Amino acid sequence: MTPLALHEFHAALNARFIDVHGMEAVEDYGDWLAEHAALRGSAGVLDLGFRGRLVLTGADRVRLLNGQVTNNVKDLPAGAGCYAALVTNKGRMQSDLNIYILPEEILLDFEPGLSAALEERFNKFIIADDVQVIDAAPHYGLFSVQGPQAWAVIEKLGLNFARPEKDLHSTSLKDDTLGEMYCMNHPRLGTTGFDLFAPTNSLGALADKLSAAARELGGRAAGWRALETARIESGRPRFGAEMDGSNLPPEAGLESRAISYTKGCYIGQEVIARLRTYGQVAKALRGLRFAEGARPEKGDKLFFGDKEVGYVCSAIHSPALAANLGLGYVRKEHNQIGTALRARGAVGEVEATVVALPFEP
């Protein structure tokens, strides 16, 4: 497990740690329910330094990336960004990506444990192109502030960041002490949120400032457990949980956020275009509300009567909604809102209802 750059900082806050795809993350600071409440009601500060970060440089970087991902990169100006999927020639997902167009480079942010595979993928397609793929993780850390008071926390830092108004847009500044930093508008949990990319040697000082600013506004540092719970409540799929190499992006409901059907050719484009032209995918990600009692586990099968029609990807007890919720794939014949199913697994059999996303009280 690769440790966080700020392991000692978090340990001093009584953090407990967890392995997320080979990378160390903070699981919680001893009170994950309070951390979750901060993410929902005020502001939670998250060290996302365990996530993957690659940078593409060189004159051909935009052309190369545009031929690899499902969304339109070539028409984005500096300071803009987009969400996209990286798929195989059969349309199956290899990763999802948050893409930021910076003045001299493109920054990619993605789930942990994928850096080597993605770097290999991009290098495979660099023939005579002027493109360099650089692992940015050793050089830049990543903090995220999520919740209704997220921008107020950024303002309290006193760094005079210009607010990026649109999702996945960014601004930057150079601070005499902290160095060059980037602020991204990134609501990871369906509310308000901003990411900060900062030089590694500035992370400790920035962490102190962020923690103090959040506390002044009723927030606090938050860990993986609170983050995952709030993410599932918001109905957002995560690669490695609800998405993997067996999935097509439309199955996970990524069309509106991640797919351009007008951008032209990219690896896997023909498969995804055919899905749109000739009909729906065979299964689709749906919200599931489970009856009270034992919660299903990842991989438990979903049944309509005696017919197997899907499987559970994630299940939580939602503190915000006081209900057992989850995300799972259900075949198109039985995934309409309101359909009654049953989940069967090691914990027994649990009633499940297909519900709209994001989850509502």
CSV table of C-alpha atoms in Angstrom, one decimal:
chain,number,residue,atom,x,y,z
A,1,MET,CA,0.0,0.0,0.0
A,2,THR,CA,1.5,3.3,-1.1
A,3,PRO,CA,1.2,5.8,1.9
A,4,LEU,CA,-0.4,9.2,1.7
A,5,ALA,CA,2.1,12.1,1.5
A,6,LEU,CA,0.5,13.5,4.7
A,7,HIS,CA,0.2,10.2,6.6
A,8,GLU,CA,1.7,11.7,9.8
A,9,PHE,CA,-0.5,14.8,9.6
A,10,HIS,CA,-3.7,12.6,9.4
A,11,ALA,CA,-2.4,10.2,12.1
A,12,ALA,CA,-2.1,13.2,14.5
A,13,LEU,CA,-5.8,13.8,13.9
A,14,ASN,CA,-6.6,10.2,15.0
A,15,ALA,CA,-7.1,9.0,11.5
A,16,ARG,CA,-7.7,5.4,10.7
A,17,PHE,CA,-6.5,4.3,7.3
A,18,ILE,CA,-7.8,2.0,4.5
A,19,ASP,CA,-6.4,0.5,1.4
A,20,VAL,CA,-8.1,1.7,-1.8
A,21,HIS,CA,-6.8,-0.3,-4.8
A,22,GLY,CA,-3.3,-0.3,-3.3
A,23,MET,CA,-3.2,3.3,-2.2
A,24,GLU,CA,-3.6,4.5,1.4
A,25,ALA,CA,-6.6,6.7,2.2
A,26,VAL,CA,-8.1,8.0,5.4
A,27,GLU,CA,-11.0,5.9,6.4
A,28,ASP,CA,-12.3,8.2,9.1
A,29,TYR,CA,-11.1,10.4,12.0
A,30,GLY,CA,-13.1,8.6,14.6
A,31,ASP,CA,-16.6,9.9,13.9
A,32,TRP,CA,-17.6,9.2,10.3
A,33,LEU,CA,-21.2,10.2,11.0
A,34,ALA,CA,-20.1,13.7,11.9
A,35,GLU,CA,-17.9,13.7,8.8
A,36,HIS,CA,-20.8,12.7,6.6
A,37,ALA,CA,-23.0,15.4,8.2
A,38,ALA,CA,-20.3,17.9,7.3
A,39,LEU,CA,-20.2,16.8,3.7
A,40,ARG,CA,-24.0,17.1,3.5
A,41,GLY,CA,-24.6,20.2,5.6
A,42,SER,CA,-21.5,22.4,5.8
A,43,ALA,CA,-18.1,21.4,4.4
A,44,GLY,CA,-15.9,18.4,4.5
A,45,VAL,CA,-12.1,18.5,3.7
A,46,LEU,CA,-10.8,15.4,1.9
A,47,ASP,CA,-7.3,14.4,1.2
A,48,LEU,CA,-7.7,12.7,-2.2
A,49,GLY,CA,-3.9,12.3,-2.7
A,50,PHE,CA,-4.5,8.6,-3.3
A,51,ARG,CA,-6.2,9.2,-6.6
A,52,GLY,CA,-4.3,9.0,-9.9
A,53,ARG,CA,-3.0,12.1,-11.7
A,54,LEU,CA,-1.3,12.1,-15.1
A,55,VAL,CA,-0.3,15.1,-17.2
A,56,LEU,CA,-0.1,15.2,-21.0
A,57,THR,CA,2.3,17.7,-22.5
A,58,GLY,CA,3.5,18.4,-26.0
A,59,ALA,CA,2.1,20.0,-29.1
A,60,ASP,CA,-0.1,17.0,-30.0
A,61,ARG,CA,-1.6,16.3,-26.6
A,62,VAL,CA,-5.1,17.5,-27.5
A,63,ARG,CA,-5.3,15.5,-30.7
A,64,LEU,CA,-4.0,12.3,-29.0
A,65,LEU,CA,-6.4,12.5,-26.1
A,66,ASN,CA,-9.4,13.4,-28.2
A,67,GLY,CA,-8.8,10.2,-30.2
A,68,GLN,CA,-8.8,8.2,-26.9
A,69,VAL,CA,-11.8,9.4,-24.9
A,70,THR,CA,-15.6,9.4,-25.3
A,71,ASN,CA,-16.1,13.2,-24.8
A,72,ASN,CA,-15.0,16.2,-26.9
A,73,VAL,CA,-11.7,17.5,-25.8
A,74,LYS,CA,-10.5,19.3,-29.0
A,75,ASP,CA,-12.9,22.2,-28.6
A,76,LEU,CA,-12.2,23.0,-25.0
A,77,PRO,CA,-10.4,26.2,-24.2
A,78,ALA,CA,-7.8,26.6,-21.5
A,79,GLY,CA,-9.5,26.7,-18.1
A,80,ALA,CA,-12.3,24.4,-19.2
A,81,GLY,CA,-12.7,20.7,-18.6
A,82,CYS,CA,-14.9,17.7,-19.1
A,83,TYR,CA,-15.7,14.2,-17.8
A,84,ALA,CA,-15.1,11.3,-20.1
A,85,ALA,CA,-14.6,7.5,-20.3
A,86,LEU,CA,-11.6,5.7,-21.7
A,87,VAL,CA,-12.8,2.5,-23.4
A,88,THR,CA,-11.3,-0.4,-25.3
A,89,ASN,CA,-12.0,-1.0,-29.0
A,90,LYS,CA,-15.0,-3.1,-27.8
A,91,GLY,CA,-16.4,-0.2,-25.9
A,92,ARG,CA,-15.6,-1.6,-22.5
A,93,MET,CA,-14.4,0.8,-19.8
A,94,GLN,CA,-10.8,1.1,-18.8
A,95,SER,CA,-11.3,4.1,-16.6
A,96,ASP,CA,-13.3,7.3,-16.2
A,97,LEU,CA,-11.4,10.6,-16.3
A,98,ASN,CA,-11.8,14.2,-15.1
A,99,ILE,CA,-10.0,16.2,-17.8
A,100,TYR,CA,-8.7,19.7,-17.2
A,101,ILE,CA,-7.3,21.8,-20.0
A,102,LEU,CA,-4.5,23.9,-18.6
A,103,PRO,CA,-2.5,26.5,-20.6
A,104,GLU,CA,0.5,24.3,-21.3
A,105,GLU,CA,-0.8,20.8,-20.4
A,106,ILE,CA,-3.7,18.5,-19.8
A,107,LEU,CA,-4.3,17.2,-16.3
A,108,LEU,CA,-6.2,13.9,-15.8
A,109,ASP,CA,-7.7,12.9,-12.5
A,110,PHE,CA,-8.9,9.3,-12.0
A,111,GLU,CA,-9.5,6.5,-9.6
A,112,PRO,CA,-6.5,5.1,-7.6
A,113,GLY,CA,-4.4,2.2,-8.8
A,114,LEU,CA,-4.8,2.9,-12.6
A,115,SER,CA,-1.8,5.2,-13.3
A,116,ALA,CA,0.5,2.5,-14.7
A,117,ALA,CA,-2.1,1.0,-17.0
A,118,LEU,CA,-3.3,4.4,-18.3
A,119,GLU,CA,0.2,5.6,-18.9
A,120,GLU,CA,0.9,2.4,-20.9
A,121,ARG,CA,-2.3,2.9,-22.8
A,122,PHE,CA,-1.4,6.4,-23.9
A,123,ASN,CA,2.2,5.6,-24.7
A,124,LYS,CA,1.0,2.7,-26.9
A,125,PHE,CA,-0.7,5.2,-29.2
A,126,ILE,CA,2.2,7.8,-29.3
A,127,ILE,CA,4.0,7.0,-32.6
A,128,ALA,CA,5.4,10.2,-34.1
A,129,ASP,CA,3.4,12.5,-31.9
A,130,ASP,CA,4.8,15.2,-29.7
A,131,VAL,CA,3.2,14.0,-26.5
A,132,GLN,CA,4.8,13.2,-23.1
A,133,VAL,CA,2.9,11.4,-20.4
A,134,ILE,CA,4.0,12.4,-16.9
A,135,ASP,CA,2.9,11.0,-13.5
A,136,ALA,CA,1.9,14.1,-11.6
A,137,ALA,CA,1.1,12.4,-8.3
A,138,PRO,CA,4.7,12.7,-6.9
A,139,HIS,CA,4.7,16.4,-7.6
A,140,TYR,CA,1.1,17.6,-6.9
A,141,GLY,CA,-1.3,16.6,-4.2
A,142,LEU,CA,-5.1,16.8,-4.3
A,143,PHE,CA,-7.5,18.2,-1.7
A,144,SER,CA,-11.2,18.4,-2.1
A,145,VAL,CA,-13.7,20.5,-0.2
A,146,GLN,CA,-17.3,19.3,-0.6
A,147,GLY,CA,-20.6,20.6,0.8
A,148,PRO,CA,-22.7,23.8,0.7
A,149,GLN,CA,-20.0,25.9,2.4
A,150,ALA,CA,-17.2,24.6,0.1
A,151,TRP,CA,-16.5,27.9,-1.6
A,152,ALA,CA,-16.6,29.8,1.7
A,153,VAL,CA,-13.8,27.5,2.9
A,154,ILE,CA,-11.7,28.3,-0.2
A,155,GLU,CA,-12.3,32.0,0.4
A,156,LYS,CA,-11.2,31.8,4.0
A,157,LEU,CA,-7.8,30.6,2.8
A,158,GLY,CA,-7.1,34.2,1.9
A,159,LEU,CA,-5.4,33.2,-1.4
A,160,ASN,CA,-7.8,35.2,-3.6
A,161,PHE,CA,-8.7,32.3,-6.0
A,162,ALA,CA,-11.0,33.4,-8.8
A,163,ARG,CA,-14.0,31.1,-8.5
A,164,PRO,CA,-14.4,28.8,-11.5
A,165,GLU,CA,-18.1,29.1,-12.2
A,166,LYS,CA,-18.8,26.0,-14.4
A,167,ASP,CA,-18.4,22.4,-13.5
A,168,LEU,CA,-14.8,21.1,-14.2
A,169,HIS,CA,-13.6,24.6,-15.1
A,170,SER,CA,-10.4,25.7,-13.3
A,171,THR,CA,-8.5,28.8,-12.2
A,172,SER,CA,-4.9,29.1,-10.9
A,173,LEU,CA,-2.7,31.3,-8.9
A,174,LYS,CA,0.9,31.5,-7.7
A,175,ASP,CA,1.4,32.1,-4.0
A,176,ASP,CA,4.8,33.1,-2.7
A,177,THR,CA,4.7,30.5,0.0
A,178,LEU,CA,2.5,27.7,-1.4
A,179,GLY,CA,3.6,27.9,-5.0
A,180,GLU,CA,1.4,27.4,-8.1
A,181,MET,CA,-2.0,26.0,-7.3
A,182,TYR,CA,-5.1,25.1,-9.3
A,183,CYS,CA,-8.8,25.3,-8.1
A,184,MET,CA,-11.3,23.1,-10.0
A,185,ASN,CA,-15.1,23.4,-9.7
A,186,HIS,CA,-15.9,19.8,-9.0
A,187,PRO,CA,-19.1,18.9,-7.1
A,188,ARG,CA,-18.2,15.2,-6.5
A,189,LEU,CA,-21.3,14.6,-4.3
A,190,GLY,CA,-24.1,16.4,-6.2
A,191,THR,CA,-24.0,19.6,-4.1
A,192,THR,CA,-21.1,22.1,-4.2
A,193,GLY,CA,-17.5,21.2,-4.3
A,194,PHE,CA,-14.0,22.4,-5.3
A,195,ASP,CA,-10.7,20.5,-5.8
A,196,LEU,CA,-7.3,22.0,-5.0
A,197,PHE,CA,-4.1,20.8,-6.7
A,198,ALA,CA,-1.0,22.0,-4.8
A,199,PRO,CA,2.7,21.2,-4.9
A,200,THR,CA,3.7,18.3,-2.7
A,201,ASN,CA,6.0,20.5,-0.5
A,202,SER,CA,3.0,22.8,0.3
A,203,LEU,CA,0.5,20.1,1.3
A,204,GLY,CA,1.1,20.3,5.0
A,205,ALA,CA,0.6,24.0,5.2
A,206,LEU,CA,-2.4,23.9,3.0
A,207,ALA,CA,-4.0,21.1,5.0
A,208,ASP,CA,-3.6,23.2,8.2
A,209,LYS,CA,-5.3,26.2,6.5
A,210,LEU,CA,-8.1,24.1,5.0
A,211,SER,CA,-8.9,22.3,8.3
A,212,ALA,CA,-9.0,25.6,10.2
A,213,ALA,CA,-11.2,27.3,7.6
A,214,ALA,CA,-13.6,24.4,7.6
A,215,ARG,CA,-13.9,24.3,11.4
A,216,GLU,CA,-14.8,28.0,11.4
A,217,LEU,CA,-17.7,27.2,9.2
A,218,GLY,CA,-18.9,24.2,11.1
A,219,GLY,CA,-17.1,21.7,8.9
A,220,ARG,CA,-14.3,19.2,9.5
A,221,ALA,CA,-11.9,16.8,7.9
A,222,ALA,CA,-13.6,13.8,6.3
A,223,GLY,CA,-12.5,10.4,5.2
A,224,TRP,CA,-13.3,7.6,2.7
A,225,ARG,CA,-16.3,6.1,4.6
A,226,ALA,CA,-18.2,9.4,4.7
A,227,LEU,CA,-17.2,10.2,1.1
A,228,GLU,CA,-18.5,6.8,-0.2
A,229,THR,CA,-21.7,7.0,1.7
A,230,ALA,CA,-22.5,10.5,0.4
A,231,ARG,CA,-21.4,9.5,-3.1
A,232,ILE,CA,-23.9,6.6,-3.2
A,233,GLU,CA,-26.6,8.8,-1.7
A,234,SER,CA,-26.0,11.2,-4.7
A,235,GLY,CA,-26.4,8.3,-7.1
A,236,ARG,CA,-22.9,8.8,-8.7
A,237,PRO,CA,-21.2,5.6,-10.0
A,238,ARG,CA,-17.5,5.1,-9.3
A,239,PHE,CA,-15.1,3.2,-11.4
A,240,GLY,CA,-14.0,0.2,-9.3
A,241,ALA,CA,-17.3,0.0,-7.5
A,242,GLU,CA,-20.3,0.3,-10.0
A,243,MET,CA,-18.1,0.4,-13.1
A,244,ASP,CA,-15.4,-1.8,-14.3
A,245,GLY,CA,-13.8,-3.4,-17.4
A,246,SER,CA,-17.0,-5.3,-18.1
A,247,ASN,CA,-19.2,-2.2,-18.5
A,248,LEU,CA,-20.1,-0.1,-21.4
A,249,PRO,CA,-20.4,3.6,-20.5
A,250,PRO,CA,-24.2,3.9,-21.4
A,251,GLU,CA,-24.9,1.0,-19.0
A,252,ALA,CA,-23.7,3.2,-16.2
A,253,GLY,CA,-25.8,6.2,-17.3
A,254,LEU,CA,-22.8,8.3,-18.5
A,255,GLU,CA,-24.3,9.5,-21.7
A,256,SER,CA,-25.2,13.1,-20.6
A,257,ARG,CA,-21.9,13.7,-18.7
A,258,ALA,CA,-19.3,11.7,-20.6
A,259,ILE,CA,-20.2,11.0,-24.2
A,260,SER,CA,-20.2,13.2,-27.3
A,261,TYR,CA,-22.0,11.6,-30.2
A,262,THR,CA,-20.7,14.3,-32.6
A,263,LYS,CA,-17.0,14.6,-31.9
A,264,GLY,CA,-15.8,12.0,-34.5
A,265,CYS,CA,-13.6,9.0,-34.1
A,266,TYR,CA,-12.1,7.6,-31.0
A,267,ILE,CA,-11.1,4.1,-29.8
A,268,GLY,CA,-14.4,2.2,-29.2
A,269,GLN,CA,-16.6,4.9,-30.8
A,270,GLU,CA,-18.3,2.5,-33.3
A,271,VAL,CA,-19.6,0.2,-30.5
A,272,ILE,CA,-21.0,3.1,-28.5
A,273,ALA,CA,-22.5,4.7,-31.6
A,274,ARG,CA,-24.2,1.4,-32.5
A,275,LEU,CA,-25.8,1.1,-29.1
A,276,ARG,CA,-27.4,4.5,-29.5
A,277,THR,CA,-28.5,3.8,-33.1
A,278,TYR,CA,-30.0,0.3,-32.6
A,279,GLY,CA,-31.5,0.4,-29.1
A,280,GLN,CA,-31.0,0.3,-25.4
A,281,VAL,CA,-28.3,-1.5,-23.5
A,282,ALA,CA,-29.3,-4.9,-22.1
A,283,LYS,CA,-28.8,-3.7,-18.5
A,284,ALA,CA,-28.5,-0.3,-16.8
A,285,LEU,CA,-27.4,1.0,-13.4
A,286,ARG,CA,-30.3,1.8,-11.1
A,287,GLY,CA,-30.9,3.1,-7.6
A,288,LEU,CA,-32.2,0.4,-5.2
A,289,ARG,CA,-34.0,1.0,-1.9
A,290,PHE,CA,-33.8,-2.1,0.3
A,291,ALA,CA,-36.3,-3.1,3.0
A,292,GLU,CA,-35.2,-2.8,6.7
A,293,GLY,CA,-32.9,-5.5,8.0
A,294,ALA,CA,-29.7,-7.0,6.7
A,295,ARG,CA,-28.2,-5.1,3.8
A,296,PRO,CA,-27.1,-7.0,0.6
A,297,GLU,CA,-23.4,-7.2,-0.3
A,298,LYS,CA,-21.6,-6.4,-3.5
A,299,GLY,CA,-22.3,-9.1,-6.1
A,300,ASP,CA,-25.6,-10.3,-4.6
A,301,LYS,CA,-28.0,-11.3,-7.3
A,302,LEU,CA,-31.3,-9.5,-8.0
A,303,PHE,CA,-34.4,-11.5,-8.9
A,304,PHE,CA,-37.8,-10.7,-10.3
A,305,GLY,CA,-39.8,-13.7,-9.2
A,306,ASP,CA,-37.6,-16.6,-9.8
A,307,LYS,CA,-35.8,-15.0,-12.7
A,308,GLU,CA,-32.3,-13.5,-12.2
A,309,VAL,CA,-32.3,-10.0,-13.6
A,310,GLY,CA,-29.3,-8.2,-12.2
A,311,TYR,CA,-26.8,-7.7,-9.3
A,312,VAL,CA,-25.9,-5.4,-6.5
A,313,CYS,CA,-22.8,-3.2,-6.8
A,314,SER,CA,-22.9,-1.3,-3.6
A,315,ALA,CA,-25.2,-1.0,-0.5
A,316,ILE,CA,-25.1,1.3,2.5
A,317,HIS,CA,-27.3,2.5,5.3
A,318,SER,CA,-27.9,6.2,4.5
A,319,PRO,CA,-27.7,8.5,7.5
A,320,ALA,CA,-29.3,11.3,5.5
A,321,LEU,CA,-32.3,9.3,4.3
A,322,ALA,CA,-32.5,6.8,7.2
A,323,ALA,CA,-32.8,3.9,4.7
A,324,ASN,CA,-30.8,1.1,3.2
A,325,LEU,CA,-29.8,2.1,-0.3
A,326,GLY,CA,-27.7,0.8,-3.1
A,327,LEU,CA,-26.7,0.8,-6.7
A,328,GLY,CA,-26.9,-2.1,-9.1
A,329,TYR,CA,-27.4,-3.3,-12.6
A,330,VAL,CA,-30.9,-4.5,-13.7
A,331,ARG,CA,-31.9,-5.9,-17.1
A,332,LYS,CA,-34.0,-3.5,-19.2
A,333,GLU,CA,-37.1,-5.6,-18.9
A,334,HIS,CA,-37.3,-5.1,-15.2
A,335,ASN,CA,-35.5,-1.8,-14.4
A,336,GLN,CA,-38.4,0.6,-14.6
A,337,ILE,CA,-38.9,2.9,-11.5
A,338,GLY,CA,-41.1,1.2,-8.9
A,339,THR,CA,-40.3,-2.4,-9.9
A,340,ALA,CA,-40.2,-4.8,-6.9
A,341,LEU,CA,-37.2,-7.1,-6.9
A,342,ARG,CA,-35.4,-9.3,-4.3
A,343,ALA,CA,-31.7,-9.5,-3.5
A,344,ARG,CA,-30.3,-12.8,-2.6
A,345,GLY,CA,-26.9,-13.5,-1.1
A,346,ALA,CA,-25.0,-14.6,2.0
A,347,VAL,CA,-27.2,-12.4,4.3
A,348,GLY,CA,-30.4,-14.0,3.0
A,349,GLU,CA,-33.1,-12.5,0.9
A,350,VAL,CA,-34.0,-8.8,1.0
A,351,GLU,CA,-36.8,-6.9,-0.8
A,352,ALA,CA,-35.5,-4.2,-3.2
A,353,THR,CA,-37.3,-1.5,-5.1
A,354,VAL,CA,-36.0,0.2,-8.2
A,355,VAL,CA,-36.0,4.0,-7.5
A,356,ALA,CA,-34.9,7.2,-9.3
A,357,LEU,CA,-31.5,8.8,-8.9
A,358,PRO,CA,-30.4,10.8,-7.0
A,359,PHE,CA,-32.1,9.2,-4.0
A,360,GLU,CA,-34.9,11.2,-2.4
A,361,PRO,CA,-36.5,11.0,1.1
